[in-house]
Amino acid sequence: GYYADRWKKMLIANTSPTKAYFDTSDQDPFCMYNYLLDIITWNKSIRRGFIKVKITDYAGNTVESEMNSEASTFQQYKRVKILTGFYQDIEKISKISLTFSTKTLIGPKHKLRILQMNLKSLNNPER
């Protein structure tokens, strides 16, 4: 790897196209594929919790995101944008599933009712 303050000199010197990953995973090949999840909910009550995203391609291959370290607040008809990362890239997504968790063991379980959702690849914005 390279120190963050010296990445530009190292990459520009290479004549072939090079990708730099500043958010890395702990699994080989260490790169993360980032997506922006844009959600609008219609719960009347405010919900606070964590979202985990699972995407599946047409061949049945599935990859699950890491759970965000900070809880998001969901209000009725308010847009929430969440950055989520995957260890693998899936080109043609056939299915998206979300898991909502409050991470509390005591108290009632809450559902998050989604009115609209958009998942956009940040590594490949044309998708």
PDB file of C-alpha atoms in Angstrom:
ATOM      1  CA  GLY A   1       0.000   0.000   0.000  1.00  0.00           C
ATOM      2  CA  TYR A   2       0.837   3.679  -0.143  1.00  0.00           C
ATOM      3  CA  TYR A   3       0.561   6.408   2.423  1.00  0.00           C
ATOM      4  CA  ALA A   4      -2.521   8.505   1.740  1.00  0.00           C
ATOM      5  CA  ASP A   5      -0.532  11.706   1.263  1.00  0.00           C
ATOM      6  CA  ARG A   6       1.610  10.100  -1.470  1.00  0.00           C
ATOM      7  CA  TRP A   7      -1.006   8.204  -3.502  1.00  0.00           C
ATOM      8  CA  LYS A   8      -1.214  10.718  -6.341  1.00  0.00           C
ATOM      9  CA  LYS A   9       2.510  10.630  -7.233  1.00  0.00           C
ATOM     10  CA  MET A  10       2.459   6.811  -7.255  1.00  0.00           C
ATOM     11  CA  LEU A  11      -0.658   6.505  -9.417  1.00  0.00           C
ATOM     12  CA  ILE A  12       0.189   9.228 -11.945  1.00  0.00           C
ATOM     13  CA  ALA A  13       3.581   7.640 -12.604  1.00  0.00           C
ATOM     14  CA  ASN A  14       1.868   4.454 -13.874  1.00  0.00           C
ATOM     15  CA  THR A  15       0.932   4.491 -17.551  1.00  0.00           C
ATOM     16  CA  SER A  16      -1.816   1.876 -17.228  1.00  0.00           C
ATOM     17  CA  PRO A  17      -5.210   2.725 -15.694  1.00  0.00           C
ATOM     18  CA  THR A  18      -5.101   2.301 -11.924  1.00  0.00           C
ATOM     19  CA  LYS A  19      -7.876   2.268  -9.328  1.00  0.00           C
ATOM     20  CA  ALA A  20      -7.301   3.491  -5.795  1.00  0.00           C
ATOM     21  CA  TYR A  21      -9.503   2.255  -2.941  1.00  0.00           C
ATOM     22  CA  PHE A  22      -9.502   4.416   0.161  1.00  0.00           C
ATOM     23  CA  ASP A  23     -12.190   2.413   1.932  1.00  0.00           C
ATOM     24  CA  THR A  24     -10.868  -1.125   2.103  1.00  0.00           C
ATOM     25  CA  SER A  25     -12.060  -4.438   3.447  1.00  0.00           C
ATOM     26  CA  ASP A  26     -10.196  -6.980   5.530  1.00  0.00           C
ATOM     27  CA  GLN A  27     -10.627  -9.687   2.855  1.00  0.00           C
ATOM     28  CA  ASP A  28      -8.463 -10.240  -0.231  1.00  0.00           C
ATOM     29  CA  PRO A  29      -8.424  -8.334  -2.684  1.00  0.00           C
ATOM     30  CA  PHE A  30      -9.243  -5.686  -0.028  1.00  0.00           C
ATOM     31  CA  CYS A  31     -11.328  -3.377  -2.240  1.00  0.00           C
ATOM     32  CA  MET A  32     -14.850  -2.269  -1.367  1.00  0.00           C
ATOM     33  CA  TYR A  33     -17.626  -1.591  -3.858  1.00  0.00           C
ATOM     34  CA  ASN A  34     -19.663   1.348  -2.657  1.00  0.00           C
ATOM     35  CA  TYR A  35     -23.330   2.035  -3.265  1.00  0.00           C
ATOM     36  CA  LEU A  36     -25.578   4.893  -2.238  1.00  0.00           C
ATOM     37  CA  LEU A  37     -28.901   3.709  -0.843  1.00  0.00           C
ATOM     38  CA  ASP A  38     -31.611   6.384  -1.073  1.00  0.00           C
ATOM     39  CA  ILE A  39     -34.766   5.564   0.945  1.00  0.00           C
ATOM     40  CA  ILE A  40     -38.067   7.327   1.576  1.00  0.00           C
ATOM     41  CA  THR A  41     -40.197   5.734   4.310  1.00  0.00           C
ATOM     42  CA  TRP A  42     -43.854   6.131   5.219  1.00  0.00           C
ATOM     43  CA  ASN A  43     -43.916   5.086   8.869  1.00  0.00           C
ATOM     44  CA  LYS A  44     -45.939   7.618  10.882  1.00  0.00           C
ATOM     45  CA  SER A  45     -43.634   7.230  13.871  1.00  0.00           C
ATOM     46  CA  ILE A  46     -39.939   8.056  13.729  1.00  0.00           C
ATOM     47  CA  ARG A  47     -37.741   4.961  13.472  1.00  0.00           C
ATOM     48  CA  ARG A  48     -34.061   4.891  14.344  1.00  0.00           C
ATOM     49  CA  GLY A  49     -31.883   1.970  13.371  1.00  0.00           C
ATOM     50  CA  PHE A  50     -29.489   0.246  11.029  1.00  0.00           C
ATOM     51  CA  ILE A  51     -29.924  -1.041   7.478  1.00  0.00           C
ATOM     52  CA  LYS A  52     -28.150  -4.037   5.982  1.00  0.00           C
ATOM     53  CA  VAL A  53     -28.470  -4.509   2.206  1.00  0.00           C
ATOM     54  CA  LYS A  54     -28.329  -7.809   0.336  1.00  0.00           C
ATOM     55  CA  ILE A  55     -28.094  -7.851  -3.477  1.00  0.00           C
ATOM     56  CA  THR A  56     -28.495 -10.866  -5.749  1.00  0.00           C
ATOM     57  CA  ASP A  57     -27.694 -11.298  -9.445  1.00  0.00           C
ATOM     58  CA  TYR A  58     -29.590 -13.367 -12.022  1.00  0.00           C
ATOM     59  CA  ALA A  59     -27.338 -16.403 -11.407  1.00  0.00           C
ATOM     60  CA  GLY A  60     -28.273 -16.415  -7.707  1.00  0.00           C
ATOM     61  CA  ASN A  61     -24.965 -15.014  -6.396  1.00  0.00           C
ATOM     62  CA  THR A  62     -25.591 -12.931  -3.279  1.00  0.00           C
ATOM     63  CA  VAL A  63     -23.477 -10.397  -1.441  1.00  0.00           C
ATOM     64  CA  GLU A  64     -24.361  -8.629   1.809  1.00  0.00           C
ATOM     65  CA  SER A  65     -23.246  -5.182   2.938  1.00  0.00           C
ATOM     66  CA  GLU A  66     -21.582  -4.338   6.178  1.00  0.00           C
ATOM     67  CA  MET A  67     -23.920  -2.760   8.735  1.00  0.00           C
ATOM     68  CA  ASN A  68     -23.313   0.948   9.204  1.00  0.00           C
ATOM     69  CA  SER A  69     -21.689   1.940  12.481  1.00  0.00           C
ATOM     70  CA  GLU A  70     -24.128   4.813  13.074  1.00  0.00           C
ATOM     71  CA  ALA A  71     -27.901   4.531  13.261  1.00  0.00           C
ATOM     72  CA  SER A  72     -30.028   6.420  10.742  1.00  0.00           C
ATOM     73  CA  THR A  73     -33.226   8.273  11.590  1.00  0.00           C
ATOM     74  CA  PHE A  74     -36.228   7.567   9.368  1.00  0.00           C
ATOM     75  CA  GLN A  75     -39.197   9.949   9.285  1.00  0.00           C
ATOM     76  CA  GLN A  76     -42.327   9.825   7.174  1.00  0.00           C
ATOM     77  CA  TYR A  77     -41.725  11.091   3.600  1.00  0.00           C
ATOM     78  CA  LYS A  78     -38.160  12.201   4.421  1.00  0.00           C
ATOM     79  CA  ARG A  79     -35.307  11.049   2.180  1.00  0.00           C
ATOM     80  CA  VAL A  80     -32.399   9.245   3.889  1.00  0.00           C
ATOM     81  CA  LYS A  81     -29.144   8.528   2.066  1.00  0.00           C
ATOM     82  CA  ILE A  82     -26.910   5.735   3.351  1.00  0.00           C
ATOM     83  CA  LEU A  83     -23.446   4.808   2.072  1.00  0.00           C
ATOM     84  CA  THR A  84     -23.090   1.042   1.987  1.00  0.00           C
ATOM     85  CA  GLY A  85     -20.183  -1.167   0.901  1.00  0.00           C
ATOM     86  CA  PHE A  86     -19.814  -4.698  -0.437  1.00  0.00           C
ATOM     87  CA  TYR A  87     -16.801  -7.023  -0.725  1.00  0.00           C
ATOM     88  CA  GLN A  88     -17.842  -8.066  -4.235  1.00  0.00           C
ATOM     89  CA  ASP A  89     -19.311  -6.230  -7.207  1.00  0.00           C
ATOM     90  CA  ILE A  90     -22.521  -7.481  -8.786  1.00  0.00           C
ATOM     91  CA  GLU A  91     -23.084  -6.158 -12.290  1.00  0.00           C
ATOM     92  CA  LYS A  92     -26.698  -7.067 -13.017  1.00  0.00           C
ATOM     93  CA  ILE A  93     -28.812  -6.969  -9.885  1.00  0.00           C
ATOM     94  CA  SER A  94     -32.017  -9.024  -9.951  1.00  0.00           C
ATOM     95  CA  LYS A  95     -33.048  -8.640  -6.310  1.00  0.00           C
ATOM     96  CA  ILE A  96     -32.455  -6.224  -3.440  1.00  0.00           C
ATOM     97  CA  SER A  97     -33.431  -7.016   0.140  1.00  0.00           C
ATOM     98  CA  LEU A  98     -33.055  -4.876   3.237  1.00  0.00           C
ATOM     99  CA  THR A  99     -32.862  -5.779   6.893  1.00  0.00           C
ATOM    100  CA  PHE A 100     -33.778  -3.121   9.439  1.00  0.00           C
ATOM    101  CA  SER A 101     -32.488  -3.491  12.990  1.00  0.00           C
ATOM    102  CA  THR A 102     -32.625  -1.297  16.080  1.00  0.00           C
ATOM    103  CA  LYS A 103     -29.966  -3.501  17.753  1.00  0.00           C
ATOM    104  CA  THR A 104     -32.007  -3.620  20.932  1.00  0.00           C
ATOM    105  CA  LEU A 105     -32.906  -6.882  22.606  1.00  0.00           C
ATOM    106  CA  ILE A 106     -35.594  -5.436  24.867  1.00  0.00           C
ATOM    107  CA  GLY A 107     -38.770  -3.800  23.638  1.00  0.00           C
ATOM    108  CA  PRO A 108     -41.056  -4.218  20.637  1.00  0.00           C
ATOM    109  CA  LYS A 109     -39.772  -5.037  17.171  1.00  0.00           C
ATOM    110  CA  HIS A 110     -40.384  -2.288  14.645  1.00  0.00           C
ATOM    111  CA  LYS A 111     -40.855  -2.495  10.900  1.00  0.00           C
ATOM    112  CA  LEU A 112     -39.597   0.052   8.442  1.00  0.00           C
ATOM    113  CA  ARG A 113     -42.128   0.643   5.681  1.00  0.00           C
ATOM    114  CA  ILE A 114     -40.421   1.793   2.495  1.00  0.00           C
ATOM    115  CA  LEU A 115     -42.216   4.024   0.026  1.00  0.00           C
ATOM    116  CA  GLN A 116     -39.346   4.463  -2.435  1.00  0.00           C
ATOM    117  CA  MET A 117     -35.822   3.096  -2.733  1.00  0.00           C
ATOM    118  CA  ASN A 118     -32.904   3.668  -5.120  1.00  0.00           C
ATOM    119  CA  LEU A 119     -29.549   1.861  -5.057  1.00  0.00           C
ATOM    120  CA  LYS A 120     -26.755   3.472  -7.099  1.00  0.00           C
ATOM    121  CA  SER A 121     -23.256   2.136  -7.666  1.00  0.00           C
ATOM    122  CA  LEU A 122     -20.628   4.755  -6.844  1.00  0.00           C
ATOM    123  CA  ASN A 123     -17.857   2.702  -8.487  1.00  0.00           C
ATOM    124  CA  ASN A 124     -19.896   2.417 -11.716  1.00  0.00           C
ATOM    125  CA  PRO A 125     -22.323   5.381 -11.752  1.00  0.00           C
ATOM    126  CA  GLU A 126     -23.601   4.510 -15.242  1.00  0.00           C
ATOM    127  CA  ARG A 127     -25.426   1.488 -13.743  1.00  0.00           C
TER     128      ARG A 127
END
